[in-house]
Short mmCIF file of C-alpha atoms in Angstrom, two decimals:
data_model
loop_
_atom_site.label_atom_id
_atom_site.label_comp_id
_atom_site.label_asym_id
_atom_site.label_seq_id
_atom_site.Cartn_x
_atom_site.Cartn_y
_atom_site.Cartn_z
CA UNK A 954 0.73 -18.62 79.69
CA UNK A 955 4.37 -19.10 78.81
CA UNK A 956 6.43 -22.07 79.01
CA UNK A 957 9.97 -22.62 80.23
CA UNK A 958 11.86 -25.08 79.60
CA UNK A 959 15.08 -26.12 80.44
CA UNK A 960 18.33 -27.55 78.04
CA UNK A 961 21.94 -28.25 78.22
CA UNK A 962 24.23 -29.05 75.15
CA UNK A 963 28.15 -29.02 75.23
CA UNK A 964 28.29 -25.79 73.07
CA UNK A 965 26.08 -22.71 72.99
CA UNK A 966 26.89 -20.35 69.73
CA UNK A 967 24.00 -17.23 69.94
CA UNK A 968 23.66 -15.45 66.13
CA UNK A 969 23.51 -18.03 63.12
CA UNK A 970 25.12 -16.17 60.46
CA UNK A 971 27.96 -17.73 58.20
CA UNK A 972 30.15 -17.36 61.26
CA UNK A 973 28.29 -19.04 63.89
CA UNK A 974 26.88 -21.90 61.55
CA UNK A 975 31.06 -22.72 61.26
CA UNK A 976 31.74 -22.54 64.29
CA UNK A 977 28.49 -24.88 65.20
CA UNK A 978 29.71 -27.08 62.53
CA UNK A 979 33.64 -27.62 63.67
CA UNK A 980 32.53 -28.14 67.50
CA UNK A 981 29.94 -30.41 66.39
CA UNK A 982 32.48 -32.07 64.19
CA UNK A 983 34.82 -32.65 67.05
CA UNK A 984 31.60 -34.54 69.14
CA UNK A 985 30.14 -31.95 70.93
CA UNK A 986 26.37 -31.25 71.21
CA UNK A 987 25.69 -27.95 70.05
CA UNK A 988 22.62 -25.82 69.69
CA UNK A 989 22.39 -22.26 67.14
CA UNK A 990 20.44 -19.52 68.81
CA UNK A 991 19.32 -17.32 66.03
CA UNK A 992 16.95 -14.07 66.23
CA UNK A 993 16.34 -13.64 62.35
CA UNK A 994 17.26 -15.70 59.43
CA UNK A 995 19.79 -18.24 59.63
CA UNK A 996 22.37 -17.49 57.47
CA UNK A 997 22.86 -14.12 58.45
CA UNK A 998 24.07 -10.83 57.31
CA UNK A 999 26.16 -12.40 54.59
CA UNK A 1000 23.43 -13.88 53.26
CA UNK A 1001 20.47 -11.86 53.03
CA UNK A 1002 21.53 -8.49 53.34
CA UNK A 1003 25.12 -8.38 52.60
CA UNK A 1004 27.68 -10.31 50.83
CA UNK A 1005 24.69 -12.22 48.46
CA UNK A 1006 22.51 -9.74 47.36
CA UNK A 1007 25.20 -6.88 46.88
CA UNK A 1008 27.25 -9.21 44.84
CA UNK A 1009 24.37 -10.66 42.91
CA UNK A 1010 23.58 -6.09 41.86
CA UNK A 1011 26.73 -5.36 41.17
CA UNK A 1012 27.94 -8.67 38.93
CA UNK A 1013 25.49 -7.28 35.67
CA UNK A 1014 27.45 -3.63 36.26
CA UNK A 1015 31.09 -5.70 36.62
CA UNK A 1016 30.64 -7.95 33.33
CA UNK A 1017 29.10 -4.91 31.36
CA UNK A 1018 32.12 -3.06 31.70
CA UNK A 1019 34.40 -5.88 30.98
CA UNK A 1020 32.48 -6.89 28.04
CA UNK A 1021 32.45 -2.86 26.83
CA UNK A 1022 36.07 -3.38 26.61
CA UNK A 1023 36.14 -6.15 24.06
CA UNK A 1024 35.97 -5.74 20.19
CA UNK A 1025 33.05 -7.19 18.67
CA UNK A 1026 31.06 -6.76 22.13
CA UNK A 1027 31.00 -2.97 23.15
CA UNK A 1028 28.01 -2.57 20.81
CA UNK A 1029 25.96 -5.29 22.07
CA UNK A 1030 26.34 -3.68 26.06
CA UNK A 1031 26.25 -0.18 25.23
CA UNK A 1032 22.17 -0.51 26.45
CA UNK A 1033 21.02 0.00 29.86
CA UNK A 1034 20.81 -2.92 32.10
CA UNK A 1035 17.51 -4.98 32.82
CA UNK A 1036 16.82 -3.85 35.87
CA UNK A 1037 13.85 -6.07 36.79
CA UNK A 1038 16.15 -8.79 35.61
CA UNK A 1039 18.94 -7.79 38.01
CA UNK A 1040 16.46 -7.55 40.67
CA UNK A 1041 15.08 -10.91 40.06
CA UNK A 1042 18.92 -12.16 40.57
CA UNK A 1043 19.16 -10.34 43.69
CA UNK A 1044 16.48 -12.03 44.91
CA UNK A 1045 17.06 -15.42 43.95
CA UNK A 1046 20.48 -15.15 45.32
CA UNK A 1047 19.06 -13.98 48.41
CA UNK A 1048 16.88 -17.13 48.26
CA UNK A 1049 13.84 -14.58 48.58
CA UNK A 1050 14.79 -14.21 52.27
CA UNK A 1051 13.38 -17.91 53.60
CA UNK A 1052 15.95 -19.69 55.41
CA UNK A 1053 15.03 -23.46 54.65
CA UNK A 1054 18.05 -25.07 52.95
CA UNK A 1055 20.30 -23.41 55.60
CA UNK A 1056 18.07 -25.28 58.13
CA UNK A 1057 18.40 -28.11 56.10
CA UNK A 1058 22.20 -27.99 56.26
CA UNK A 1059 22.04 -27.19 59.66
CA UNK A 1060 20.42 -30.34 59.77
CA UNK A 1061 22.57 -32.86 58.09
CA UNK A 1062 25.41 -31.51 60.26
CA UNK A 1063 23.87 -32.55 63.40
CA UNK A 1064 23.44 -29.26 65.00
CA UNK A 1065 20.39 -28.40 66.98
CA UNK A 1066 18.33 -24.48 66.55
CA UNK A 1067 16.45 -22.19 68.68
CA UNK A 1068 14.53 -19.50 66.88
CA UNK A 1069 14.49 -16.55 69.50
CA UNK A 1070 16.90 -13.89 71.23
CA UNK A 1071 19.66 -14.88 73.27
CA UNK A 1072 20.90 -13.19 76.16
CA UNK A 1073 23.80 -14.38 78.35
CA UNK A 1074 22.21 -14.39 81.65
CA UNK A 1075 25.55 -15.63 83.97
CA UNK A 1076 28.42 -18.48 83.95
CA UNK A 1077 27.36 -20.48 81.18
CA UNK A 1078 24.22 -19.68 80.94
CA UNK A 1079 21.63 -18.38 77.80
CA UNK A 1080 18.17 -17.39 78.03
CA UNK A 1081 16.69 -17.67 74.63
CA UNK A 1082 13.00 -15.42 74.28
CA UNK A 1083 11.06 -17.37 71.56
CA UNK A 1084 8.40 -15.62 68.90
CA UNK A 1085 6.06 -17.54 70.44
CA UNK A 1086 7.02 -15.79 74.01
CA UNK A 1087 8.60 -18.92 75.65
CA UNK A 1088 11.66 -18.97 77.37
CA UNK A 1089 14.13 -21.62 76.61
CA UNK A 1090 16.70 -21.71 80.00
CA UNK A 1091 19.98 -22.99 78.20
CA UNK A 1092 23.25 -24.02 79.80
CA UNK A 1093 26.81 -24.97 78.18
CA UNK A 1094 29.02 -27.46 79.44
CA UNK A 1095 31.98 -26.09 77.98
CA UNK A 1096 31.44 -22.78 75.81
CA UNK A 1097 29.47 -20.05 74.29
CA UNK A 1098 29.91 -18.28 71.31
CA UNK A 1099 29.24 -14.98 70.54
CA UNK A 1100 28.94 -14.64 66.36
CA UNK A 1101 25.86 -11.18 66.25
CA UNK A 1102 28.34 -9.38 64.45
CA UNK A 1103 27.24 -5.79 63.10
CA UNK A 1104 25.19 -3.28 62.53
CA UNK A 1105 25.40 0.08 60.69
CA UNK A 1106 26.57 2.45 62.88
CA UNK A 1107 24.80 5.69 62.29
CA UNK A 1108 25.96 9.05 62.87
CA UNK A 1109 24.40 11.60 65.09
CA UNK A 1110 22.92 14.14 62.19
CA UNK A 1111 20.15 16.26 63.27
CA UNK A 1112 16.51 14.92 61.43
CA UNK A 1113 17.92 11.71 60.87
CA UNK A 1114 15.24 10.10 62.51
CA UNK A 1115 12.43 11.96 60.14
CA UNK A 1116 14.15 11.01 56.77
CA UNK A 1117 13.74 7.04 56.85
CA UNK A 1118 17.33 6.57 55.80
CA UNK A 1119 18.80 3.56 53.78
CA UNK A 1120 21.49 1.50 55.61
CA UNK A 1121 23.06 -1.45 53.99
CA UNK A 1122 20.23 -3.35 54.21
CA UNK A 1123 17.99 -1.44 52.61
CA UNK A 1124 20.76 -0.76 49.82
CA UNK A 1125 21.03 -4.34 49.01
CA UNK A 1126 17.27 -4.80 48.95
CA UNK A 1127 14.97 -2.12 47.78
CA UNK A 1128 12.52 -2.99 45.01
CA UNK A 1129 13.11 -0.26 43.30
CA UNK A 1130 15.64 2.58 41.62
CA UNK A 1131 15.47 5.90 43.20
CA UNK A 1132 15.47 8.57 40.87
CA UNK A 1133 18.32 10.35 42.92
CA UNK A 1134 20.30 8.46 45.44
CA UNK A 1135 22.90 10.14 48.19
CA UNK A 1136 25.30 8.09 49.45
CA UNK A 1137 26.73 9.58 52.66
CA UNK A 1138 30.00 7.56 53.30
CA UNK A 1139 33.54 6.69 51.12
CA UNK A 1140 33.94 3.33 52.22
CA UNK A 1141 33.40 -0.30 51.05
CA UNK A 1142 29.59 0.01 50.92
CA UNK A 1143 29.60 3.25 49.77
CA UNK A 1144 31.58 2.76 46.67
CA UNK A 1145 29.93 -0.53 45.50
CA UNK A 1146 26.35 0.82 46.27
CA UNK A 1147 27.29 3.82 44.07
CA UNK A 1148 28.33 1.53 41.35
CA UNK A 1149 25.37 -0.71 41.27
CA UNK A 1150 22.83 2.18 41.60
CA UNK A 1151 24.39 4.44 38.98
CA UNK A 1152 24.45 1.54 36.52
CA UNK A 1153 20.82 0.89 37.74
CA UNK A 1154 19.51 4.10 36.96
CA UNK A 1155 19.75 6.60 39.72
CA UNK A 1156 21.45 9.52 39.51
CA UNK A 1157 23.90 8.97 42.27
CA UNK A 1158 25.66 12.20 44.43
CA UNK A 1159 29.06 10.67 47.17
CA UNK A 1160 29.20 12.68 49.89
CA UNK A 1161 32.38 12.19 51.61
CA UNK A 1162 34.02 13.56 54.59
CA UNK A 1163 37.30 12.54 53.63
CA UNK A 1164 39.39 13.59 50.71
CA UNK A 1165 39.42 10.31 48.91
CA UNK A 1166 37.60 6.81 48.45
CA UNK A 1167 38.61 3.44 50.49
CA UNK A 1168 41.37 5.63 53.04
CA UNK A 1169 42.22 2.63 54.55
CA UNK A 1170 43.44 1.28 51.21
CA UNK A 1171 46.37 2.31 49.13
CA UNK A 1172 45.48 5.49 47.91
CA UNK A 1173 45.85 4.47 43.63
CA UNK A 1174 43.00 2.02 44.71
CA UNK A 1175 40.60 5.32 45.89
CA UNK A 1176 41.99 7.49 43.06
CA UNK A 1177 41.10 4.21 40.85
CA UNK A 1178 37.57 3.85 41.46
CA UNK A 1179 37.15 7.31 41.58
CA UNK A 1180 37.71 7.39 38.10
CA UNK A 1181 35.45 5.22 37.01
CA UNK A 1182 32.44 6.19 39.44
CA UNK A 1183 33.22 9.49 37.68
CA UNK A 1184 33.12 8.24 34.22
CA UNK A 1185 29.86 6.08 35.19
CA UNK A 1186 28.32 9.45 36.01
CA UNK A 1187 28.83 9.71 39.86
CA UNK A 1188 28.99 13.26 41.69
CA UNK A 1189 31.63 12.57 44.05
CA UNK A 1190 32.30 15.54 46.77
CA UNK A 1191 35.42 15.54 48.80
CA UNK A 1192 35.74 16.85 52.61
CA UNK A 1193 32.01 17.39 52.45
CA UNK A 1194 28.95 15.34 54.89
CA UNK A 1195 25.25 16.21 55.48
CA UNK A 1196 24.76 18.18 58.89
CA UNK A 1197 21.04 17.59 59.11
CA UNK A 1198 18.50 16.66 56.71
CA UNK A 1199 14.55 16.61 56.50
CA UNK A 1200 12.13 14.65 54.17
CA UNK A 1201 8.98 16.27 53.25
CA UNK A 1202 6.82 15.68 50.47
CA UNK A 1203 8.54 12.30 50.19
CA UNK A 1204 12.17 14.38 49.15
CA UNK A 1205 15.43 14.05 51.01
CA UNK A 1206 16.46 17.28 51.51
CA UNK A 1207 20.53 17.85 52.61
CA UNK A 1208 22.25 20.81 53.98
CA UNK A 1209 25.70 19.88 53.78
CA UNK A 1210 28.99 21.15 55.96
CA UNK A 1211 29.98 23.28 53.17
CA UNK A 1212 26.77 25.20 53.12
CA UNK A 1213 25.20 23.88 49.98
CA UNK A 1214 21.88 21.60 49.37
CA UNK A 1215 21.21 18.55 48.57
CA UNK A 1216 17.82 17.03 47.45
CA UNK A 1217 17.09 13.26 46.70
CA UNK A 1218 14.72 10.92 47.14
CA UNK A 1219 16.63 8.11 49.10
CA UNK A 1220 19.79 8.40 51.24
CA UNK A 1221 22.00 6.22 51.97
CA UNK A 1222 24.38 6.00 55.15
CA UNK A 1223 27.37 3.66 54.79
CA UNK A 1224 29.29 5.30 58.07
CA UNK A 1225 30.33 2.34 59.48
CA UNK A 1226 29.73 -0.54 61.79
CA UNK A 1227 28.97 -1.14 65.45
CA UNK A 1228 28.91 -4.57 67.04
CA UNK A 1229 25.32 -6.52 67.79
CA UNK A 1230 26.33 -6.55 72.07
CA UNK A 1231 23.99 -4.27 73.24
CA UNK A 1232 21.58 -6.66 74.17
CA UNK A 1233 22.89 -9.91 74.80
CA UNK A 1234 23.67 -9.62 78.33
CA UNK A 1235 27.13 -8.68 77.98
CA UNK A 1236 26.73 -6.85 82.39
CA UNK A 1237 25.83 -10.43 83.44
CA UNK A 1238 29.62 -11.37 82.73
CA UNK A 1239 31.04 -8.38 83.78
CA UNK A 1240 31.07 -6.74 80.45
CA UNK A 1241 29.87 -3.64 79.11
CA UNK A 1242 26.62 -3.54 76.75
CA UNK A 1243 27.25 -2.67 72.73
CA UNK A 1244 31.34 -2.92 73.36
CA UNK A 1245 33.00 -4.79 70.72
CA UNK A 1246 34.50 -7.96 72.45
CA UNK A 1247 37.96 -8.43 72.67
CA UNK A 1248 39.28 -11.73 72.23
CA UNK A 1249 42.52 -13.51 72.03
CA UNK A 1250 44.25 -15.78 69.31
CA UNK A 1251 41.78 -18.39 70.03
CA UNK A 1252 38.64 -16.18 70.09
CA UNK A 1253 38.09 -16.57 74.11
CA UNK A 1254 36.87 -13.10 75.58
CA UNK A 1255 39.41 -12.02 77.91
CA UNK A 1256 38.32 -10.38 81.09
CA UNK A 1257 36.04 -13.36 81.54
CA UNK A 1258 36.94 -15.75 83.87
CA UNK A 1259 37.08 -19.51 83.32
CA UNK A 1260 38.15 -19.50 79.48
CA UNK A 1261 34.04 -20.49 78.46
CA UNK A 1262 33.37 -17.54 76.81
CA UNK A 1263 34.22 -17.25 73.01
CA UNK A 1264 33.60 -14.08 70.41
CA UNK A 1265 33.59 -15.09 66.66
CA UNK A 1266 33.85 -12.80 63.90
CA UNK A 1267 32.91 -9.05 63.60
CA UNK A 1268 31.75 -8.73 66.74
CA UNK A 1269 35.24 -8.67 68.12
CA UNK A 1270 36.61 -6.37 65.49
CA UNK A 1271 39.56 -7.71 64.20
CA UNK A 1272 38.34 -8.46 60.84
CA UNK A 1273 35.03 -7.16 59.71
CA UNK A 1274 34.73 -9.69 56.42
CA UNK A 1275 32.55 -12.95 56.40
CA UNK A 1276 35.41 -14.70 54.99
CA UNK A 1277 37.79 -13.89 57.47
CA UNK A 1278 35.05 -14.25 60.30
CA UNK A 1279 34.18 -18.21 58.69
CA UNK A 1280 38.32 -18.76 58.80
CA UNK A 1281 38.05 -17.42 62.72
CA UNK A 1282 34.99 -19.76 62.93
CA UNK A 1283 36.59 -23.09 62.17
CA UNK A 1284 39.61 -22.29 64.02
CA UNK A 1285 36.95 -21.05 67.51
CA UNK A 1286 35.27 -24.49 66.77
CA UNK A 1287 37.79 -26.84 66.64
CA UNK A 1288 39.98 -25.39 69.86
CA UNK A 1289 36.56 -25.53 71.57
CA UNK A 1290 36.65 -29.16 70.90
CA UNK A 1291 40.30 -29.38 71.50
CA UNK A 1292 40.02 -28.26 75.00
CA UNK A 1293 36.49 -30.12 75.46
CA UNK A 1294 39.22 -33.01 75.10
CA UNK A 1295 41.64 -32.15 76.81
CA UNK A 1296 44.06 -32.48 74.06
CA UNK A 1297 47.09 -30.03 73.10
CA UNK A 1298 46.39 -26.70 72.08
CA UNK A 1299 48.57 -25.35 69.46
CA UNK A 1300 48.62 -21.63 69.72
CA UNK A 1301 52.33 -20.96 68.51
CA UNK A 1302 52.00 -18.58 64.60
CA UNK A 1303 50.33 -20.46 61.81
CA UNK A 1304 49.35 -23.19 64.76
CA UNK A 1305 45.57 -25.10 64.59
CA UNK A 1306 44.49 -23.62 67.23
CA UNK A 1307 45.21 -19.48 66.28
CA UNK A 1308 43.84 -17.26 63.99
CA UNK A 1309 47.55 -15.74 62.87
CA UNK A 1310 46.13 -14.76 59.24
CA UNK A 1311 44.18 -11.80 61.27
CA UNK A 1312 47.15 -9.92 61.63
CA UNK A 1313 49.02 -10.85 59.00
CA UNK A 1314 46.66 -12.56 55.45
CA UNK A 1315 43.42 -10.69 55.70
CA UNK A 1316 42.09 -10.51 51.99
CA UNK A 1317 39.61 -8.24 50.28
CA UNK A 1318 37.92 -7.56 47.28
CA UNK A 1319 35.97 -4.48 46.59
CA UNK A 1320 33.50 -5.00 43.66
CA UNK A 1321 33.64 -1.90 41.74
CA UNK A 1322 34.64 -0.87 38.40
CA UNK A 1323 37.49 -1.36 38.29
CA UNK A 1324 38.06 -3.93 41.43
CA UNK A 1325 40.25 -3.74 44.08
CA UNK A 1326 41.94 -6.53 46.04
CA UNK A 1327 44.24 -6.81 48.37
CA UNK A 1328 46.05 -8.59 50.62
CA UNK A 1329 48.60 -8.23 54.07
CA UNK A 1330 49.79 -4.91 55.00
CA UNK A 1331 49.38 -1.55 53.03
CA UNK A 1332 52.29 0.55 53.11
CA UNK A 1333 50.84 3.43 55.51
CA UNK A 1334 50.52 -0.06 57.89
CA UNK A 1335 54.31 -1.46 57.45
CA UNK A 1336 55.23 2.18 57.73
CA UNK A 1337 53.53 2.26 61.07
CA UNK A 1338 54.50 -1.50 62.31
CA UNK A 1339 58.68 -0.47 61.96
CA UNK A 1340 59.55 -3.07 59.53
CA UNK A 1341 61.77 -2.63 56.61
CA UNK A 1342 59.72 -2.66 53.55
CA UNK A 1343 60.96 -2.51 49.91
CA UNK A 1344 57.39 -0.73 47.47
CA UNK A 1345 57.77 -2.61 44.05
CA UNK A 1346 54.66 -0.94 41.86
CA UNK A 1347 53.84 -2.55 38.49
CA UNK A 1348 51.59 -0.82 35.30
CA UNK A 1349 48.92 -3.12 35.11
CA UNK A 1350 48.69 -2.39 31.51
CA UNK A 1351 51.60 -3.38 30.62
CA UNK A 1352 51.12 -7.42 31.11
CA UNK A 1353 49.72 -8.84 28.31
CA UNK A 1354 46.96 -10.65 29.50
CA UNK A 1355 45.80 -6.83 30.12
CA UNK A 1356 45.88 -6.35 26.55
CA UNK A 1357 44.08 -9.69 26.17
CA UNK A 1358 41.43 -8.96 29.13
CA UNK A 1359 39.99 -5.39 26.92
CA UNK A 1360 41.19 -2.46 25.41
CA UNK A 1361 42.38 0.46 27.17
CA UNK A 1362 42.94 -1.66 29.84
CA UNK A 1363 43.64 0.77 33.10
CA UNK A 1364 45.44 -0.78 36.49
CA UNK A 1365 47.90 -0.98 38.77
CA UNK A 1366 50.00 -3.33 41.33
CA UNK A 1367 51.97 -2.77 44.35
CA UNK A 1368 53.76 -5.22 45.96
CA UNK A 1369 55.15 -5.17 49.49
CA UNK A 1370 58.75 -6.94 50.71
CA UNK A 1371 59.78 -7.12 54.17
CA UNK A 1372 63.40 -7.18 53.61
CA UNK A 1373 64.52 -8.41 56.52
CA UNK A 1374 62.74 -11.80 55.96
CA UNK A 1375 62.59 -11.67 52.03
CA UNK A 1376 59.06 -12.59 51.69
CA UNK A 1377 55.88 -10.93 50.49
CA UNK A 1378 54.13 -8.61 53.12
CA UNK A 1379 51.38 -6.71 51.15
CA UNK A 1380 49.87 -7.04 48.06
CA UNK A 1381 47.45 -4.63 46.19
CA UNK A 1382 45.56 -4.76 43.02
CA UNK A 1383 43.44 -2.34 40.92
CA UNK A 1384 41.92 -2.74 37.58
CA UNK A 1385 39.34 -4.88 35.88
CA UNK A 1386 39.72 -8.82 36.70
CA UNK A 1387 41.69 -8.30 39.67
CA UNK A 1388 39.94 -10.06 42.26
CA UNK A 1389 41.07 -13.39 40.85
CA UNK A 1390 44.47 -12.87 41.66
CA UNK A 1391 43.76 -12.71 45.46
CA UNK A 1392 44.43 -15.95 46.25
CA UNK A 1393 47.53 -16.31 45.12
CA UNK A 1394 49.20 -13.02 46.72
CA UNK A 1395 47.02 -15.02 50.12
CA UNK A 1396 49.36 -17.78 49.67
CA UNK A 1397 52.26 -16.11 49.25
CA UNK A 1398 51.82 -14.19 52.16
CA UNK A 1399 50.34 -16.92 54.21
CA UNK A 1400 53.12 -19.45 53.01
CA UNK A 1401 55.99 -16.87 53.64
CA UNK A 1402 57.17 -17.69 50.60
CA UNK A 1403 60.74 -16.68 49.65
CA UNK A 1404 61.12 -14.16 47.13
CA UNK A 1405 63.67 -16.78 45.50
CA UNK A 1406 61.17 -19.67 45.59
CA UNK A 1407 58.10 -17.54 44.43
CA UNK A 1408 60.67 -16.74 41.47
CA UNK A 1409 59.67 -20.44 40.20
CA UNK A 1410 56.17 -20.42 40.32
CA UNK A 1411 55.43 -19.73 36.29
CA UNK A 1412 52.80 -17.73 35.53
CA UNK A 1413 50.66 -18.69 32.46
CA UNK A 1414 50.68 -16.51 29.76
CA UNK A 1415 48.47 -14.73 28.50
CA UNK A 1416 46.98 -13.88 31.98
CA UNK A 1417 46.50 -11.40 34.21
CA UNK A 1418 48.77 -13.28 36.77
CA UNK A 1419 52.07 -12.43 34.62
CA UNK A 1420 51.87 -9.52 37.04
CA UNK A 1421 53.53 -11.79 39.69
CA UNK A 1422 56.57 -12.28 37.40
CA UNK A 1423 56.73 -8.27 36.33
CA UNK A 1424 56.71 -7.40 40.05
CA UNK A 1425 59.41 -10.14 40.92
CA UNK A 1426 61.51 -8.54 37.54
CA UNK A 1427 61.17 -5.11 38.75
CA UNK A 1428 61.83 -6.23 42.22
CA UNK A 1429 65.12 -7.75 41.07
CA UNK A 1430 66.00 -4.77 38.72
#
């Protein structure tokens, strides 16, 4: 027989990835009661099959290459990796998939969890379906949270369903190297899946529709890592996708838009992502199932009435990165709490209560060989927003903390200024090391620096971050 039992808390948040957990955290922070409704692991995405585990494959492939750079090393990394090591890595970062010390955290904070699937079910109200086949009746007094981000989003290729494809997930967790490995896609987890498998063993073959790697980046960054998936041993094919496919005798086999074949023995689709709404009873608000959400500055769903309803981090689009989801997350939790108050909300740009660094500081690393990071607007983007940008590109090889970082050092910067305002408006890096510099181009972007001030912040020498003074010299001419 099943139980039913009835709850109210101040704030509901349904999906307990990184996102929701910070959001849970800042409303509890600001007094409220609040309960995490989470179907799988809490902790999410992020940290089982996502940001952890990819990062935890591809680190061994990262520091190999850096270290083949350096005298006195090369010969000590020429070997292949360990891979039962690596995968032993993977796992422990993953914390071998058991979600204890996040419910141990959740915990100490204060904040209550329901193991089950939540569904909106009207104003306020959540219906959580436990394991165990209980229903847990569940109403807010003052929000709810969406945070069930994504999914892969997988495209409509005949025999897809026969083949057992990869998705991320599967990418970031199999237990073993395929022999041959497609990768259908020429994104973010396309490219760093390719790197970590190639270095792993398989033989890896890129099959991408477009006619270059990361498009929505500035195109040295695709032409970049191009290179070096190249050099690693990658078959990259431009303006090429799979138009069906079939497994049999346990072999992926590929016919391809150009009229070739393909055989492998796993394939992986990194097309995309599509938001986690399609059953979380989005039509019992007056919204439509597996829509993204759209939100404004303060994450609450418009076209809902009574301001209650809050979306938090990919699931409404505007950012599809756990780090820019957990910034949208404390932000969501503390105007929650704000307006549980009663106090001021302060939604002007840069205010506490507004997630301005959305449109304007989103940053991103791409772990490849070499990395890629970036920050603020690419130049197809200021191009396309009307402002009056000034491109200042820099020869990463030419700082000396290049020289210093390995031989043969390959790389490039491009730096961004709106004119109008003298400040910093994009920022891109490629080449080995890069990612470190993020956070600085994030401040000077976030900051609005002036060009004249960021003149006096001294780079230390010999590091990579002389770039910042070779951009601001070539800048000033």
């Amino acid at each position: 027989m099943r139980n039913e039992t009835t709850r109210a808390y101040d704030v509901i948040v349904i999906g307990g990835g990184p996102v929701g957990e910070n959001v849970a955290e800042r409303a509890r922070a600001a007094g409220l009661s609040t309960v995490i409704v989470e179907r799988e692991l809490l902790g999410g995405e992020c940290s089982f099959w996502a940001c952890d585990p990819s990062k935890a494959l591809l680190r061994p492939v990262v520091a190999r290459a850096d270290a083949s750079r350096i005298p006195g090393l090369d010969p000590a990394v020429a070997g292949p990796l360990d891979v039962q090591a690596v995968l032993a890595h993977r796992d422990k970062m993953s914390s071998y998939w058991k979600d204890e010390d996040q419910v141990d955290w959740l915990d100490s904070v204060g904040v209550d969890l329901i193991r089950g699937h939540g569904r909106l079910t009207g104003l306020k109200q959540v219906a959580v379906q436990t394991p165990e086949g209980d229903t847990v009746a569940l109403t807010a007094r003052h929000a709810v949270a969406v945070s069930t981000g994504t999914r892969a989003a997988l495209p409509p290729i005949p025999g897809l369903d026969t083949v057992r494809p990869w998705t991320s997930r599967e990418a970031t967790t199999a237990d073993e190297v395929p022999g041959r490995l497609a990768v259908v896609g020429g994104g973010v987890v396309a490219v760093e899946m390719a790197t970590a498998w190639q270095a792993l063993g398989s033989r890896v073959t890129m099959l991408v529709l477009e006619n270059g790697l990361l498009e929505r980046m500035e195109p040295f960054a695709g032409e970049l890592v191009t290179d070096g998936l190249r050099e690693a041993g990658v078959d990259i094919r431009f303006n090429t996708t799979a138009t069906s496919m079939t497994r049999e005798d346990g072999e992926v086999r590929i016919a391809l838009s150009d009229g070739g074949q393909l055989a492998a023995d796993e394939i992986l689709l990194a097309t995309g992502r599509a938001p986690q709404t399609r059953d979380v009873g989005l039509e019992s608000v007056g919204l439509t199932p597996g829509d993204w959400l759209t939100v404004d500055d303060t994450f609450q769903v418009t076209g809902v009435d009574g301001g209650w309803l809050y979306a938090v981090g990919d699931v409404n689009r505007r950012a599809l990165m756990t780090h820019q989801g957990k910034y949208q997350a404390r932000i969501a939790g503390t105007v929650i709490g704000a307006r549980a108050k009663k106090e001021p909300i302060h939604d002007t740009p840069w205010g506490a209560h507004v997630a301005t660094a959305d449109h304007a500081a989103v940053p991103q690393v791409v772990f490849t060989t070499p990395e890629i990071a970036s920050v603020g607007l690419t130049t197809r983007e200021a191009e396309h927003s009307g402002r009056r940008i000034k491109v200042v590109d820099y020869d990463l090889a030419h700082v000396a903390g290049a020289h210093q970082y390995g031989e043969d050092y390959r790389g490039r910067a491009r730096m961004l200024i709106d004119t109008d305002r003298n400040t910093v408006a994009g920022i891109t890096f490629a080449g080995p090391g890069v990612g470190e510099l993020v956070h600085s181009a994030t401040i000077a972007i976030a900051g609005e620096i002036p060009l004249d001030r960021l003149w006096h912040a001294v780079p230390a020498f010999p590091t990579l971050g002389e770039v910042w003074l070779r951009l601001l010299e070539t800048h000033r001419g």
